[in-house]
Short mmCIF file of N, CA and C in Angstrom, two decimals:
data_model
loop_
_atom_site.label_atom_id
_atom_site.label_comp_id
_atom_site.label_asym_id
_atom_site.label_seq_id
_atom_site.Cartn_x
_atom_site.Cartn_y
_atom_site.Cartn_z
N MET A 1 107.83 127.27 107.83
CA MET A 1 107.43 125.89 108.06
C MET A 1 108.29 124.97 107.22
N LYS A 2 108.83 123.94 107.82
CA LYS A 2 109.69 122.99 107.13
C LYS A 2 108.84 122.01 106.31
N ALA A 3 109.24 121.78 105.07
CA ALA A 3 108.51 120.85 104.21
C ALA A 3 108.78 119.42 104.67
N VAL A 4 107.76 118.58 104.57
CA VAL A 4 107.91 117.15 104.86
C VAL A 4 108.35 116.49 103.56
N LEU A 5 109.45 115.77 103.61
CA LEU A 5 109.99 115.15 102.41
C LEU A 5 109.39 113.77 102.19
N PRO A 6 109.39 113.28 100.94
CA PRO A 6 108.80 111.97 100.65
C PRO A 6 109.39 110.84 101.48
N HIS A 7 110.60 110.97 102.01
CA HIS A 7 111.17 109.86 102.78
C HIS A 7 110.43 109.63 104.09
N SER A 8 109.62 110.56 104.54
CA SER A 8 108.86 110.37 105.77
C SER A 8 107.54 109.64 105.50
N LEU A 9 107.30 109.28 104.27
CA LEU A 9 106.09 108.57 103.87
C LEU A 9 106.19 107.11 104.31
N GLU A 10 105.11 106.60 104.89
CA GLU A 10 105.06 105.19 105.29
C GLU A 10 103.81 104.56 104.71
N PHE A 11 103.87 103.24 104.51
CA PHE A 11 102.78 102.50 103.88
C PHE A 11 102.23 101.45 104.84
N TYR A 12 100.90 101.32 104.84
CA TYR A 12 100.22 100.36 105.70
C TYR A 12 99.10 99.70 104.91
N PRO A 13 98.80 98.43 105.21
CA PRO A 13 97.63 97.82 104.56
C PRO A 13 96.38 98.63 104.90
N MET A 14 95.55 98.84 103.89
CA MET A 14 94.32 99.59 104.10
C MET A 14 93.40 98.79 105.03
N GLN A 15 92.80 99.50 105.97
CA GLN A 15 91.88 98.91 106.93
C GLN A 15 90.51 99.59 106.77
N ALA A 16 89.49 98.95 107.32
CA ALA A 16 88.15 99.53 107.28
C ALA A 16 88.14 100.93 107.90
N ALA A 17 88.95 101.14 108.93
CA ALA A 17 89.01 102.45 109.59
C ALA A 17 89.56 103.55 108.68
N ASP A 18 90.22 103.17 107.58
CA ASP A 18 90.80 104.14 106.64
C ASP A 18 89.82 104.57 105.56
N LEU A 19 88.70 103.88 105.44
CA LEU A 19 87.84 104.07 104.27
C LEU A 19 87.27 105.47 104.13
N ASP A 20 86.90 106.11 105.21
CA ASP A 20 86.37 107.48 105.10
C ASP A 20 87.43 108.43 104.56
N ALA A 21 88.65 108.34 105.09
CA ALA A 21 89.73 109.22 104.62
C ALA A 21 90.10 108.93 103.17
N VAL A 22 90.14 107.66 102.81
CA VAL A 22 90.47 107.27 101.43
C VAL A 22 89.40 107.80 100.48
N ALA A 23 88.13 107.60 100.83
CA ALA A 23 87.04 108.09 99.97
C ALA A 23 87.05 109.61 99.85
N GLN A 24 87.44 110.29 100.92
CA GLN A 24 87.51 111.76 100.88
C GLN A 24 88.63 112.21 99.93
N ILE A 25 89.78 111.57 99.99
CA ILE A 25 90.88 111.90 99.06
C ILE A 25 90.43 111.64 97.63
N GLU A 26 89.85 110.47 97.40
CA GLU A 26 89.38 110.10 96.06
C GLU A 26 88.39 111.12 95.52
N ALA A 27 87.47 111.57 96.35
CA ALA A 27 86.48 112.56 95.92
C ALA A 27 87.13 113.90 95.58
N GLY A 28 88.27 114.19 96.19
CA GLY A 28 88.97 115.43 95.92
C GLY A 28 89.85 115.40 94.69
N ILE A 29 90.10 114.21 94.14
CA ILE A 29 91.01 114.12 92.98
C ILE A 29 90.36 113.56 91.72
N GLN A 30 89.14 113.06 91.84
CA GLN A 30 88.48 112.48 90.68
C GLN A 30 87.12 113.15 90.44
N ALA A 31 86.82 113.43 89.21
CA ALA A 31 85.50 113.98 88.87
C ALA A 31 84.43 112.91 89.04
N PHE A 32 84.80 111.65 88.85
CA PHE A 32 83.89 110.51 88.99
C PHE A 32 84.55 109.50 89.92
N PRO A 33 84.52 109.79 91.22
CA PRO A 33 85.30 109.00 92.17
C PRO A 33 84.69 107.64 92.50
N TRP A 34 85.59 106.75 92.94
CA TRP A 34 85.13 105.51 93.57
C TRP A 34 84.38 105.91 94.83
N SER A 35 83.41 105.11 95.22
CA SER A 35 82.70 105.34 96.47
C SER A 35 83.41 104.63 97.62
N ARG A 36 83.02 104.98 98.82
CA ARG A 36 83.54 104.27 100.00
C ARG A 36 83.26 102.78 99.85
N GLY A 37 82.08 102.46 99.32
CA GLY A 37 81.71 101.06 99.11
C GLY A 37 82.61 100.34 98.13
N ASN A 38 83.07 101.04 97.09
CA ASN A 38 84.01 100.42 96.14
C ASN A 38 85.30 100.02 96.85
N PHE A 39 85.78 100.90 97.72
CA PHE A 39 87.00 100.59 98.46
C PHE A 39 86.75 99.44 99.44
N ALA A 40 85.60 99.46 100.11
CA ALA A 40 85.25 98.37 101.04
C ALA A 40 85.17 97.04 100.30
N ASP A 41 84.56 97.05 99.12
CA ASP A 41 84.47 95.83 98.31
C ASP A 41 85.86 95.31 97.93
N SER A 42 86.78 96.22 97.64
CA SER A 42 88.14 95.82 97.30
C SER A 42 88.84 95.15 98.48
N LEU A 43 88.61 95.69 99.67
CA LEU A 43 89.17 95.05 100.86
C LEU A 43 88.57 93.66 101.04
N HIS A 44 87.26 93.57 100.90
CA HIS A 44 86.57 92.30 101.06
C HIS A 44 87.05 91.26 100.04
N ALA A 45 87.36 91.71 98.82
CA ALA A 45 87.82 90.81 97.77
C ALA A 45 89.27 90.37 97.97
N GLY A 46 89.96 91.02 98.89
CA GLY A 46 91.34 90.63 99.17
C GLY A 46 92.36 91.25 98.25
N TYR A 47 92.00 92.33 97.58
CA TYR A 47 92.96 93.01 96.71
C TYR A 47 94.07 93.61 97.55
N SER A 48 95.19 93.87 96.92
CA SER A 48 96.31 94.52 97.59
C SER A 48 95.97 96.01 97.72
N ALA A 49 95.52 96.39 98.90
CA ALA A 49 95.07 97.77 99.14
C ALA A 49 95.93 98.37 100.25
N TRP A 50 96.53 99.51 99.94
CA TRP A 50 97.49 100.16 100.84
C TRP A 50 97.15 101.63 100.99
N VAL A 51 97.55 102.17 102.13
CA VAL A 51 97.46 103.62 102.33
C VAL A 51 98.85 104.17 102.54
N ALA A 52 99.02 105.41 102.15
CA ALA A 52 100.27 106.15 102.34
C ALA A 52 100.02 107.19 103.42
N ARG A 53 100.91 107.24 104.39
CA ARG A 53 100.74 108.15 105.52
C ARG A 53 102.00 108.98 105.74
N LEU A 54 101.77 110.24 106.01
CA LEU A 54 102.79 111.10 106.60
C LEU A 54 102.63 110.95 108.11
N PRO A 55 103.54 111.49 108.89
CA PRO A 55 103.41 111.32 110.34
C PRO A 55 102.08 111.79 110.90
N ASP A 56 101.46 112.78 110.27
CA ASP A 56 100.23 113.35 110.84
C ASP A 56 98.94 113.01 110.12
N ARG A 57 99.03 112.31 108.96
CA ARG A 57 97.77 112.05 108.24
C ARG A 57 97.95 111.07 107.08
N LEU A 58 96.81 110.51 106.67
CA LEU A 58 96.75 109.65 105.49
C LEU A 58 96.70 110.57 104.27
N ILE A 59 97.55 110.29 103.28
CA ILE A 59 97.61 111.17 102.11
C ILE A 59 97.38 110.47 100.77
N GLY A 60 97.29 109.14 100.78
CA GLY A 60 97.12 108.46 99.50
C GLY A 60 96.76 107.00 99.68
N PHE A 61 96.53 106.35 98.55
CA PHE A 61 96.08 104.95 98.57
C PHE A 61 96.38 104.30 97.24
N SER A 62 96.41 102.98 97.25
CA SER A 62 96.47 102.20 96.02
C SER A 62 95.67 100.93 96.21
N VAL A 63 95.05 100.48 95.13
CA VAL A 63 94.34 99.21 95.12
C VAL A 63 94.76 98.47 93.86
N VAL A 64 95.30 97.27 94.06
CA VAL A 64 95.81 96.48 92.95
C VAL A 64 95.22 95.08 93.03
N MET A 65 94.71 94.61 91.92
CA MET A 65 94.19 93.25 91.81
C MET A 65 95.27 92.39 91.16
N GLN A 66 95.57 91.26 91.76
CA GLN A 66 96.57 90.37 91.18
C GLN A 66 95.96 89.00 90.94
N VAL A 67 96.20 88.47 89.74
CA VAL A 67 95.81 87.11 89.40
C VAL A 67 97.05 86.43 88.84
N LEU A 68 97.53 85.44 89.58
CA LEU A 68 98.74 84.71 89.22
C LEU A 68 99.90 85.68 89.02
N ASP A 69 100.44 85.73 87.80
CA ASP A 69 101.63 86.57 87.58
C ASP A 69 101.31 87.92 86.93
N GLU A 70 100.04 88.29 86.92
CA GLU A 70 99.63 89.57 86.33
C GLU A 70 98.88 90.39 87.37
N ALA A 71 99.22 91.67 87.45
CA ALA A 71 98.55 92.58 88.39
C ALA A 71 97.99 93.76 87.62
N HIS A 72 96.95 94.37 88.20
CA HIS A 72 96.27 95.48 87.54
C HIS A 72 96.00 96.55 88.60
N ILE A 73 96.57 97.74 88.39
CA ILE A 73 96.28 98.86 89.29
C ILE A 73 94.86 99.31 89.00
N LEU A 74 93.99 99.16 90.01
CA LEU A 74 92.60 99.57 89.85
C LEU A 74 92.42 101.04 90.15
N THR A 75 93.12 101.52 91.17
CA THR A 75 93.09 102.94 91.50
C THR A 75 94.31 103.26 92.36
N ILE A 76 94.77 104.48 92.21
CA ILE A 76 95.91 104.96 92.97
C ILE A 76 95.78 106.48 93.03
N GLY A 77 96.08 107.05 94.17
CA GLY A 77 95.93 108.50 94.25
C GLY A 77 96.60 109.11 95.47
N ILE A 78 96.98 110.35 95.31
CA ILE A 78 97.58 111.17 96.36
C ILE A 78 96.71 112.42 96.52
N SER A 79 96.54 112.86 97.73
CA SER A 79 95.77 114.07 98.03
C SER A 79 96.18 115.20 97.09
N SER A 80 95.21 115.93 96.57
CA SER A 80 95.49 116.95 95.56
C SER A 80 96.50 117.99 96.03
N SER A 81 96.46 118.35 97.30
CA SER A 81 97.38 119.38 97.80
C SER A 81 98.83 118.91 97.86
N LEU A 82 99.06 117.61 97.72
CA LEU A 82 100.43 117.07 97.83
C LEU A 82 100.93 116.46 96.52
N GLN A 83 100.16 116.60 95.45
CA GLN A 83 100.59 116.06 94.17
C GLN A 83 101.77 116.86 93.63
N GLY A 84 102.62 116.19 92.87
CA GLY A 84 103.77 116.84 92.26
C GLY A 84 104.95 116.98 93.19
N GLN A 85 104.94 116.29 94.33
CA GLN A 85 106.02 116.40 95.30
C GLN A 85 106.77 115.09 95.52
N GLY A 86 106.50 114.10 94.68
CA GLY A 86 107.21 112.82 94.79
C GLY A 86 106.47 111.73 95.53
N TYR A 87 105.35 112.08 96.17
CA TYR A 87 104.61 111.07 96.92
C TYR A 87 103.96 110.03 96.01
N GLY A 88 103.44 110.46 94.88
CA GLY A 88 102.83 109.52 93.93
C GLY A 88 103.85 108.53 93.40
N ALA A 89 105.06 109.00 93.12
CA ALA A 89 106.12 108.10 92.65
C ALA A 89 106.45 107.06 93.71
N ARG A 90 106.53 107.50 94.96
CA ARG A 90 106.82 106.55 96.06
C ARG A 90 105.68 105.53 96.21
N LEU A 91 104.45 105.99 96.07
CA LEU A 91 103.31 105.09 96.18
C LEU A 91 103.30 104.08 95.04
N LEU A 92 103.59 104.52 93.84
CA LEU A 92 103.67 103.62 92.69
C LEU A 92 104.79 102.60 92.88
N GLN A 93 105.96 103.05 93.35
CA GLN A 93 107.06 102.13 93.64
C GLN A 93 106.63 101.07 94.65
N HIS A 94 105.93 101.51 95.69
CA HIS A 94 105.46 100.58 96.71
C HIS A 94 104.51 99.54 96.10
N ALA A 95 103.57 99.99 95.30
CA ALA A 95 102.62 99.07 94.67
C ALA A 95 103.35 98.06 93.79
N MET A 96 104.33 98.53 93.02
CA MET A 96 105.09 97.62 92.16
C MET A 96 105.87 96.61 92.99
N HIS A 97 106.46 97.07 94.08
CA HIS A 97 107.21 96.16 94.96
C HIS A 97 106.29 95.09 95.55
N GLN A 98 105.12 95.50 96.01
CA GLN A 98 104.19 94.55 96.62
C GLN A 98 103.81 93.45 95.65
N VAL A 99 103.43 93.81 94.43
CA VAL A 99 102.98 92.77 93.49
C VAL A 99 104.15 91.91 93.01
N THR A 100 105.32 92.51 92.87
CA THR A 100 106.50 91.73 92.48
C THR A 100 106.83 90.70 93.56
N THR A 101 106.74 91.13 94.81
CA THR A 101 106.99 90.23 95.94
C THR A 101 106.02 89.05 95.93
N HIS A 102 104.83 89.26 95.41
CA HIS A 102 103.83 88.21 95.36
C HIS A 102 103.75 87.52 93.99
N GLY A 103 104.81 87.66 93.19
CA GLY A 103 104.94 86.88 91.97
C GLY A 103 104.46 87.51 90.68
N ALA A 104 104.03 88.75 90.71
CA ALA A 104 103.59 89.39 89.46
C ALA A 104 104.79 89.65 88.56
N ARG A 105 104.59 89.41 87.30
CA ARG A 105 105.63 89.68 86.31
C ARG A 105 105.22 90.78 85.34
N ARG A 106 103.94 91.17 85.42
CA ARG A 106 103.42 92.21 84.52
C ARG A 106 102.40 93.03 85.29
N LEU A 107 102.44 94.35 85.08
CA LEU A 107 101.53 95.27 85.75
C LEU A 107 100.80 96.09 84.69
N LEU A 108 99.49 96.15 84.80
CA LEU A 108 98.65 96.87 83.85
C LEU A 108 97.90 97.99 84.57
N LEU A 109 97.47 98.98 83.81
CA LEU A 109 96.61 100.04 84.34
C LEU A 109 95.97 100.78 83.19
N GLU A 110 94.91 101.51 83.51
CA GLU A 110 94.30 102.45 82.57
C GLU A 110 94.43 103.84 83.15
N VAL A 111 94.55 104.81 82.27
CA VAL A 111 94.65 106.20 82.71
C VAL A 111 93.96 107.08 81.66
N ARG A 112 93.35 108.14 82.15
CA ARG A 112 92.72 109.10 81.23
C ARG A 112 93.81 109.85 80.45
N PRO A 113 93.64 110.05 79.16
CA PRO A 113 94.60 110.87 78.41
C PRO A 113 94.68 112.29 78.96
N SER A 114 93.60 112.79 79.54
CA SER A 114 93.58 114.14 80.08
C SER A 114 94.38 114.26 81.39
N ASN A 115 94.76 113.14 81.98
CA ASN A 115 95.54 113.16 83.23
C ASN A 115 97.02 113.15 82.88
N ALA A 116 97.49 114.28 82.36
CA ALA A 116 98.87 114.37 81.86
C ALA A 116 99.91 114.07 82.94
N ARG A 117 99.66 114.50 84.16
CA ARG A 117 100.63 114.24 85.25
C ARG A 117 100.78 112.74 85.48
N ALA A 118 99.67 112.01 85.50
CA ALA A 118 99.74 110.56 85.71
C ALA A 118 100.39 109.86 84.51
N VAL A 119 100.02 110.27 83.31
CA VAL A 119 100.62 109.67 82.11
C VAL A 119 102.15 109.85 82.16
N ALA A 120 102.60 111.05 82.51
CA ALA A 120 104.04 111.31 82.59
C ALA A 120 104.69 110.45 83.67
N LEU A 121 104.04 110.29 84.81
CA LEU A 121 104.58 109.45 85.88
C LEU A 121 104.75 108.02 85.41
N TYR A 122 103.72 107.46 84.79
CA TYR A 122 103.80 106.07 84.33
C TYR A 122 104.88 105.90 83.28
N ARG A 123 104.97 106.83 82.35
CA ARG A 123 106.03 106.74 81.33
C ARG A 123 107.41 106.82 81.97
N ASN A 124 107.54 107.69 82.97
CA ASN A 124 108.82 107.83 83.68
C ASN A 124 109.23 106.53 84.35
N PHE A 125 108.26 105.73 84.76
CA PHE A 125 108.54 104.45 85.41
C PHE A 125 108.65 103.30 84.41
N GLY A 126 108.65 103.62 83.13
CA GLY A 126 108.86 102.60 82.11
C GLY A 126 107.62 101.88 81.64
N PHE A 127 106.44 102.40 81.97
CA PHE A 127 105.22 101.81 81.45
C PHE A 127 105.11 102.15 79.97
N GLN A 128 104.62 101.21 79.20
CA GLN A 128 104.44 101.39 77.76
C GLN A 128 102.95 101.34 77.45
N GLN A 129 102.49 102.23 76.59
CA GLN A 129 101.10 102.19 76.18
C GLN A 129 100.92 101.02 75.22
N ILE A 130 99.93 100.16 75.52
CA ILE A 130 99.69 98.98 74.67
C ILE A 130 98.31 99.00 74.02
N GLY A 131 97.51 100.00 74.34
CA GLY A 131 96.18 100.04 73.75
C GLY A 131 95.37 101.21 74.25
N VAL A 132 94.14 101.28 73.73
CA VAL A 132 93.17 102.30 74.13
C VAL A 132 91.83 101.62 74.34
N ARG A 133 91.20 101.89 75.46
CA ARG A 133 89.84 101.41 75.71
C ARG A 133 88.90 102.58 75.40
N LYS A 134 88.22 102.48 74.28
CA LYS A 134 87.33 103.56 73.83
C LYS A 134 86.18 103.77 74.82
N GLY A 135 85.96 105.02 75.19
CA GLY A 135 84.86 105.37 76.07
C GLY A 135 84.91 104.70 77.43
N TYR A 136 86.09 104.46 77.94
CA TYR A 136 86.27 103.69 79.18
C TYR A 136 85.80 104.45 80.42
N TYR A 137 86.06 105.75 80.46
CA TYR A 137 85.76 106.55 81.65
C TYR A 137 84.55 107.45 81.42
N PRO A 138 83.73 107.64 82.47
CA PRO A 138 82.69 108.66 82.36
C PRO A 138 83.34 110.04 82.30
N ALA A 139 82.71 110.95 81.61
CA ALA A 139 83.23 112.31 81.48
C ALA A 139 82.05 113.28 81.60
N THR A 140 82.37 114.53 81.81
CA THR A 140 81.33 115.55 81.95
C THR A 140 80.41 115.54 80.74
N GLU A 141 81.00 115.40 79.57
CA GLU A 141 80.23 115.30 78.33
C GLU A 141 80.60 113.99 77.65
N GLY A 142 79.77 112.97 77.84
CA GLY A 142 80.01 111.69 77.19
C GLY A 142 81.00 110.82 77.96
N ARG A 143 81.95 110.26 77.23
CA ARG A 143 82.92 109.34 77.80
C ARG A 143 84.32 109.72 77.35
N GLU A 144 85.31 109.30 78.13
CA GLU A 144 86.72 109.54 77.78
C GLU A 144 87.41 108.19 77.63
N ASP A 145 88.30 108.11 76.67
CA ASP A 145 89.06 106.88 76.47
C ASP A 145 89.96 106.60 77.66
N GLY A 146 90.37 105.36 77.78
CA GLY A 146 91.37 104.97 78.76
C GLY A 146 92.59 104.46 78.03
N LEU A 147 93.74 105.04 78.31
CA LEU A 147 94.98 104.54 77.75
C LEU A 147 95.41 103.34 78.57
N VAL A 148 95.72 102.24 77.92
CA VAL A 148 96.15 101.02 78.62
C VAL A 148 97.67 100.99 78.61
N PHE A 149 98.24 100.92 79.80
CA PHE A 149 99.69 100.85 79.95
C PHE A 149 100.07 99.53 80.61
N GLN A 150 101.26 99.07 80.29
CA GLN A 150 101.79 97.88 80.97
C GLN A 150 103.27 98.07 81.26
N LYS A 151 103.71 97.34 82.24
CA LYS A 151 105.14 97.31 82.58
C LYS A 151 105.49 95.88 82.92
N GLU A 152 106.55 95.41 82.29
CA GLU A 152 107.09 94.10 82.65
C GLU A 152 107.92 94.28 83.90
N LEU A 153 107.67 93.45 84.90
CA LEU A 153 108.35 93.56 86.18
C LEU A 153 109.48 92.53 86.26
N ALA A 154 110.56 92.89 86.92
CA ALA A 154 111.71 91.98 87.04
C ALA A 154 111.44 90.96 88.12
#
């Protein structure tokens, strides 16, 4: 079977019809996932919400809130079976391009310290850690900190 390369990935604005697939991916990659309702609320609020598709299926999503020249990645994810193949990098590039096109000069996000793959991806893209939000994320036992990263956009 021939592998599908990241260049076949396409991006579309998230629609209500995508919510079940998006929530299913989220549930497969997060121990404490956003609900379908959280994604629906993001659409209703007008956030920059996108899906990533291969020719045969939806494989990822991003939701970014932008206020004036600052944007904040609220959630971003790629189906667990396709992680580590370059799709997450392409999705992150797309999110950065979208907010830059709409005037953002700075991009922020939080990430769990235990999510080493995501931390490495953000660092690879030039994000700098600027802080820690103590007990930011729910965890199996108690809470987990959130590392705050930022990137200045050109």
